[in-house]
Coordinates of C-alpha atoms in Angstrom, one line a residue:
M1 CA 113.7 -19.1 94.4
K2 CA 116.3 -16.5 93.7
T3 CA 116.4 -13.4 91.4
L4 CA 119.8 -12.4 90.1
L5 CA 120.6 -10.1 87.2
N6 CA 116.9 -9.8 86.3
T7 CA 116.7 -13.6 86.1
L8 CA 114.5 -15.8 88.2
F9 CA 115.9 -19.1 89.3
V10 CA 113.3 -21.7 90.4
M11 CA 115.1 -24.5 92.3
T12 CA 112.1 -26.4 93.9
E13 CA 111.9 -29.7 92.1
D14 CA 108.1 -29.9 92.0
A15 CA 107.4 -26.2 91.3
Y16 CA 104.9 -25.3 88.6
L17 CA 104.9 -22.0 86.7
T18 CA 101.7 -20.3 85.7
L19 CA 100.5 -17.0 84.3
D20 CA 98.4 -14.6 86.2
G21 CA 97.8 -11.4 84.3
E22 CA 101.3 -9.9 83.9
N23 CA 102.9 -12.0 86.6
V24 CA 104.6 -15.4 86.8
V25 CA 103.2 -17.4 89.7
V26 CA 105.3 -20.2 91.2
R27 CA 103.1 -22.9 92.7
K28 CA 103.8 -26.0 94.7
G29 CA 100.6 -28.0 94.7
E30 CA 97.9 -25.6 95.8
D31 CA 100.3 -23.3 97.5
V32 CA 101.7 -20.1 96.0
M33 CA 105.4 -19.9 96.6
G34 CA 106.0 -16.6 94.8
R35 CA 104.7 -14.0 92.4
F36 CA 106.9 -11.9 90.1
P37 CA 106.1 -9.2 87.5
L38 CA 107.1 -10.3 84.0
H39 CA 108.3 -6.9 83.0
T40 CA 111.1 -7.1 85.6
L41 CA 112.5 -10.3 84.2
Q42 CA 114.8 -11.1 81.3
G43 CA 115.2 -14.8 82.0
I44 CA 113.6 -17.6 84.0
Y45 CA 115.4 -20.9 84.8
S46 CA 113.3 -23.7 86.1
F47 CA 115.1 -26.6 87.7
S48 CA 111.9 -28.5 88.1
Y49 CA 110.2 -31.7 86.8
A50 CA 106.7 -30.1 87.0
G51 CA 107.1 -27.6 84.1
A52 CA 104.9 -24.7 83.2
S53 CA 101.5 -23.9 81.7
P54 CA 101.3 -23.3 77.9
A55 CA 99.9 -19.8 78.5
F56 CA 102.9 -18.9 80.6
M57 CA 105.3 -20.3 78.0
G58 CA 103.5 -18.3 75.3
A59 CA 103.7 -15.1 77.4
C60 CA 107.5 -15.6 77.8
G61 CA 107.9 -16.2 74.1
K62 CA 105.9 -13.1 73.2
R63 CA 107.8 -10.9 75.6
G64 CA 111.3 -12.2 74.7
I65 CA 111.9 -13.7 78.2
N66 CA 114.4 -16.4 78.1
L67 CA 112.6 -19.4 79.7
C68 CA 114.8 -22.4 80.2
F69 CA 113.9 -25.9 81.6
L70 CA 116.6 -27.9 83.3
S71 CA 116.7 -31.0 85.4
P72 CA 117.1 -30.5 89.2
G73 CA 120.6 -31.7 88.7
G74 CA 121.3 -29.0 86.1
R75 CA 121.1 -30.8 82.8
F76 CA 119.7 -28.6 80.0
W77 CA 116.4 -29.8 78.6
A78 CA 114.8 -27.1 76.5
R79 CA 114.4 -23.3 76.0
V80 CA 111.3 -21.4 74.9
N81 CA 111.8 -19.2 71.8
G82 CA 109.3 -16.7 70.7
P83 CA 109.2 -14.3 67.7
S84 CA 111.1 -11.6 69.5
Q85 CA 113.9 -13.9 70.9
G86 CA 117.2 -12.0 70.6
N87 CA 119.6 -14.9 71.3
V88 CA 120.4 -15.1 67.6
L89 CA 122.1 -11.7 67.8
L90 CA 124.1 -12.8 70.8
R91 CA 125.3 -15.9 69.0
R92 CA 126.2 -13.9 65.9
K93 CA 128.3 -11.7 68.1
Q94 CA 129.9 -14.7 69.7
Y95 CA 130.8 -16.2 66.3
R96 CA 132.2 -12.9 65.0
L97 CA 134.5 -12.5 68.1
A98 CA 135.5 -16.2 67.9
D99 CA 137.0 -15.5 64.5
Q100 CA 139.2 -12.7 65.8
E101 CA 142.2 -13.9 67.8
D102 CA 142.8 -10.5 69.5
E103 CA 139.2 -10.6 70.8
C104 CA 139.5 -14.3 71.7
C105 CA 142.7 -13.5 73.7
K106 CA 141.0 -10.5 75.4
I107 CA 138.2 -12.8 76.7
A108 CA 140.4 -15.8 77.4
R109 CA 142.6 -13.8 79.7
F110 CA 139.7 -13.4 82.1
F111 CA 139.1 -17.2 82.2
I112 CA 142.8 -18.0 82.9
F113 CA 143.2 -15.1 85.4
G114 CA 140.2 -16.6 87.3
K115 CA 141.7 -20.1 87.1
V116 CA 145.1 -19.2 88.4
Y117 CA 143.7 -16.9 91.1
N118 CA 141.5 -19.6 92.4
C119 CA 144.2 -22.3 92.3
R120 CA 146.4 -20.0 94.3
W121 CA 143.7 -19.5 96.9
S122 CA 143.1 -23.3 97.1
I123 CA 146.8 -23.5 98.2
E124 CA 146.3 -20.6 100.6
R125 CA 143.3 -22.3 102.2
T126 CA 145.4 -25.4 102.9
L127 CA 148.1 -23.2 104.4
R128 CA 145.6 -21.4 106.5
D129 CA 143.9 -24.5 107.9
H130 CA 146.7 -27.1 107.9
A131 CA 150.1 -25.3 108.0
L132 CA 151.5 -27.7 110.5
R133 CA 150.7 -30.8 108.4
V134 CA 152.1 -29.7 105.0
E135 CA 155.4 -28.6 103.6
E136 CA 154.7 -24.9 104.3
E137 CA 157.7 -23.4 102.5
R138 CA 157.0 -25.3 99.3
L139 CA 153.4 -24.3 99.2
R140 CA 154.2 -20.7 99.9
Q141 CA 156.7 -20.7 97.1
V142 CA 154.2 -22.0 94.5
S143 CA 151.5 -19.6 95.8
G144 CA 153.9 -16.8 95.2
Q145 CA 154.7 -18.0 91.7
L146 CA 151.0 -18.1 90.8
A147 CA 150.5 -14.6 92.2
E148 CA 153.4 -13.3 90.1
S149 CA 151.9 -14.9 86.9
L150 CA 148.6 -12.9 87.3
P151 CA 150.0 -9.7 85.7
E152 CA 151.5 -11.8 82.9
I153 CA 148.1 -13.2 82.1
L154 CA 146.5 -9.8 81.8
A155 CA 149.4 -8.6 79.6
A156 CA 149.3 -11.6 77.2
K157 CA 149.0 -10.4 73.6
N158 CA 148.0 -13.6 71.9
L159 CA 146.5 -17.0 72.6
E160 CA 149.8 -18.9 72.2
S161 CA 151.5 -16.9 75.0
L162 CA 148.4 -17.2 77.1
R163 CA 148.3 -20.9 76.7
G164 CA 152.0 -21.0 77.6
I165 CA 151.4 -19.2 80.9
E166 CA 148.4 -21.4 81.6
G167 CA 150.6 -24.5 81.1
K168 CA 153.3 -23.2 83.3
T169 CA 151.0 -22.3 86.1
A170 CA 149.1 -25.6 85.9
E171 CA 152.5 -27.4 86.3
Q172 CA 153.3 -25.3 89.3
Y173 CA 150.0 -25.9 90.9
F174 CA 149.9 -29.6 90.4
S175 CA 153.5 -29.9 91.7
V176 CA 152.1 -29.3 95.2
F177 CA 148.7 -31.0 94.8
D178 CA 149.9 -34.0 96.7
E179 CA 150.7 -31.8 99.7
M180 CA 147.0 -30.9 99.9
I181 CA 146.0 -34.6 100.3
L182 CA 146.1 -34.9 104.1
N183 CA 144.6 -38.3 104.8
Q184 CA 144.7 -41.8 103.4
K185 CA 148.1 -41.1 101.8
K186 CA 148.8 -44.8 101.2
D187 CA 145.8 -45.2 98.9
F188 CA 145.4 -41.6 97.6
Y189 CA 148.4 -39.8 96.2
F190 CA 149.2 -37.5 93.3
Q191 CA 152.3 -37.7 91.2
N192 CA 151.2 -35.9 88.0
R193 CA 148.0 -35.1 86.1
N194 CA 147.2 -38.1 83.8
R195 CA 144.0 -38.9 81.9
R196 CA 142.6 -40.9 79.0
P197 CA 142.8 -43.1 81.0
P198 CA 143.4 -41.9 84.6
R199 CA 146.0 -44.1 86.3
D200 CA 145.3 -43.5 90.0
P201 CA 142.2 -42.7 92.2
I202 CA 142.9 -39.0 92.5
N203 CA 143.1 -38.5 88.7
A204 CA 140.0 -40.7 88.2
M205 CA 138.1 -38.4 90.6
L206 CA 139.5 -35.2 89.0
S207 CA 138.5 -36.4 85.5
F208 CA 135.0 -37.3 86.7
A209 CA 134.6 -34.0 88.5
Y210 CA 135.8 -32.0 85.4
T211 CA 133.3 -33.9 83.2
L212 CA 130.4 -33.0 85.6
L213 CA 131.6 -29.4 85.8
A214 CA 131.9 -29.1 82.0
S215 CA 128.3 -30.5 81.6
D216 CA 127.0 -27.9 84.1
C217 CA 128.8 -25.1 82.2
A218 CA 127.5 -26.3 78.9
S219 CA 123.9 -26.3 80.3
A220 CA 124.4 -22.8 81.7
L221 CA 125.7 -21.4 78.4
E222 CA 122.9 -23.0 76.3
A223 CA 120.4 -21.6 78.8
V224 CA 121.5 -18.0 78.3
G225 CA 121.5 -18.4 74.5
L226 CA 125.3 -18.9 73.8
D227 CA 126.7 -21.7 71.6
S228 CA 128.6 -24.0 74.0
Y229 CA 130.6 -25.5 71.1
V230 CA 132.2 -22.2 70.0
G231 CA 135.0 -21.2 72.4
F232 CA 137.5 -18.4 72.7
L233 CA 140.4 -20.3 74.3
H234 CA 139.7 -23.8 73.3
C235 CA 139.7 -24.4 69.6
D236 CA 136.6 -25.6 67.7
R237 CA 136.5 -29.4 67.5
P238 CA 133.5 -31.6 66.5
G239 CA 131.6 -32.8 69.5
R240 CA 133.6 -30.7 72.0
T241 CA 131.8 -28.0 74.0
S242 CA 134.7 -25.6 73.7
L243 CA 133.1 -22.6 75.4
A244 CA 132.0 -24.8 78.3
L245 CA 135.7 -25.8 78.7
D246 CA 136.6 -22.1 78.7
L247 CA 134.0 -21.2 81.3
M248 CA 134.9 -24.0 83.6
E249 CA 138.6 -23.0 83.8
E250 CA 138.0 -20.5 86.6
L251 CA 136.0 -23.1 88.5
R252 CA 138.4 -26.0 88.4
G253 CA 140.5 -25.2 91.5
A254 CA 137.7 -23.5 93.4
F255 CA 135.0 -26.2 93.0
A256 CA 136.2 -29.4 91.4
D257 CA 139.6 -29.7 92.9
R258 CA 138.5 -28.7 96.4
F259 CA 135.6 -31.1 96.1
V260 CA 138.0 -34.0 95.4
L261 CA 140.3 -33.0 98.2
T262 CA 137.4 -32.8 100.6
Q263 CA 136.2 -36.3 99.7
V264 CA 139.6 -37.8 100.4
N265 CA 140.5 -35.7 103.4
N266 CA 137.2 -36.4 105.1
R267 CA 137.5 -40.1 104.3
A268 CA 134.2 -40.1 102.5
V269 CA 135.7 -42.0 99.6
K270 CA 137.8 -45.2 100.1
K271 CA 140.1 -47.4 98.0
A272 CA 137.2 -49.9 97.8
H273 CA 135.3 -47.4 95.6
F274 CA 137.6 -47.9 92.7
T275 CA 138.5 -50.6 90.1
W276 CA 141.8 -51.2 88.5
Q277 CA 141.6 -52.2 84.8
E278 CA 144.0 -54.5 82.9
N279 CA 145.2 -51.6 80.8
G280 CA 146.3 -49.7 84.0
S281 CA 143.3 -47.3 84.1
V282 CA 141.6 -46.6 87.4
L283 CA 137.9 -45.8 87.5
L284 CA 135.2 -45.2 90.1
N285 CA 133.1 -48.3 90.5
E286 CA 129.3 -48.2 90.7
E287 CA 129.2 -47.6 94.4
G288 CA 131.9 -45.0 94.1
R289 CA 130.1 -43.1 91.4
K290 CA 126.9 -43.2 93.3
L291 CA 128.6 -41.8 96.4
F292 CA 130.5 -39.2 94.3
L293 CA 127.4 -38.0 92.5
G294 CA 125.4 -37.7 95.7
A295 CA 128.2 -35.7 97.4
W296 CA 128.5 -33.5 94.2
Q297 CA 124.9 -32.6 94.3
E298 CA 125.0 -31.8 98.0
R299 CA 128.0 -29.6 97.4
K300 CA 126.1 -27.7 94.7
R301 CA 123.4 -26.9 97.3
E302 CA 125.9 -25.2 99.7
T303 CA 125.7 -21.4 99.6
I304 CA 128.5 -18.9 99.0
T305 CA 128.6 -15.1 98.6
H306 CA 129.2 -14.4 94.9
P307 CA 132.3 -12.2 94.7
Y308 CA 130.9 -9.9 92.0
L309 CA 127.2 -9.8 92.9
K310 CA 127.8 -9.8 96.6
E311 CA 124.7 -12.0 97.1
K312 CA 124.4 -15.5 98.6
I313 CA 123.7 -18.2 96.0
P314 CA 124.1 -22.0 95.9
W315 CA 127.4 -23.2 94.4
G316 CA 125.3 -24.9 91.7
L317 CA 124.2 -21.6 90.3
V318 CA 127.7 -20.2 89.9
P319 CA 128.1 -21.5 86.3
Y320 CA 124.7 -19.9 85.4
V321 CA 125.6 -16.6 86.9
Q322 CA 129.0 -16.6 85.1
A323 CA 127.3 -17.5 81.8
L324 CA 124.9 -14.6 82.3
L325 CA 127.8 -12.2 83.0
L326 CA 129.6 -13.5 79.9
A327 CA 126.5 -12.9 77.8
R328 CA 126.1 -9.4 79.2
Y329 CA 129.7 -8.7 78.4
L330 CA 129.3 -9.9 74.8
R331 CA 126.2 -7.7 74.5
E332 CA 128.4 -4.8 75.7
D333 CA 126.3 -4.3 78.8
L334 CA 129.5 -4.8 80.9
D335 CA 132.9 -3.2 80.2
G336 CA 134.6 -6.5 81.1
Y337 CA 133.8 -10.1 81.9
P338 CA 134.1 -10.5 85.7
P339 CA 135.7 -13.9 86.4
F340 CA 134.7 -15.8 89.5
L341 CA 137.4 -15.0 92.1
W342 CA 137.0 -17.2 95.1
K343 CA 138.4 -17.0 98.6

């Protein structure tokens, strides 16, 4: 269990939530794992199969506490809404801002700043740990280029110029991505970013990791009451969770890309885990997907110190914390949205 931003995260898979007076009680079988006063909480996220008592759900609805149920893997299931639920006001604010390009640009700058910052530190981490095994001068050059782009991002006046900077920095970053692949170079290499379909094992893993990350971000946004389909950087498109794609930008390099590099460099994934299709596409096979998903869930359990909250949390909670911070910014509880800046 973890309390962050007046939100209780229950991460034990078989935990059951009950009401005791004005307190939420977290039980595992007959044992009491924790007790928290309801008046101190604005939200409760339960990553458990066991659920909660009807009386407790009713108490949350009555008090306007955002009670969300998610699978242990992070898939959004349901949210309890009571008569005093204020999420409609949050969504109305989201919709109003999404119709104003200057406001969209103001918010999108934070997402892209976080993305470029974290991609740069992914390169810097490779230089720190493996300087003798990589083309050091080339990596330092690109790291410097990404650092120089950060003030440009903050100064961008419209979405078109912001997307132009994002495209340029993505090209620079991926130009040295192959340098960060240290082992199994015969089977795992990166020439360029390709998708729909991916045409090599690295792109197959990147696409799969981005899909998983987007799903986690969509669940996090829905859990805090935001509409994951209405974005600020990515345009509205039927069936596309545009705001989830916005939110995941800052986590691509720090989480998804580093995860893929770790799987290859630690030789956890092999060429035998992929299939080559007649149309040229490359996909993880059943064994490969099972291995990838298992390692992904393990990675989400690893703890980090959140750069803004200065508290230790599992990696898997980062999208939820960022969604909470975004909601607080939209409610004007924060002066600016603090992107996730990883080191």
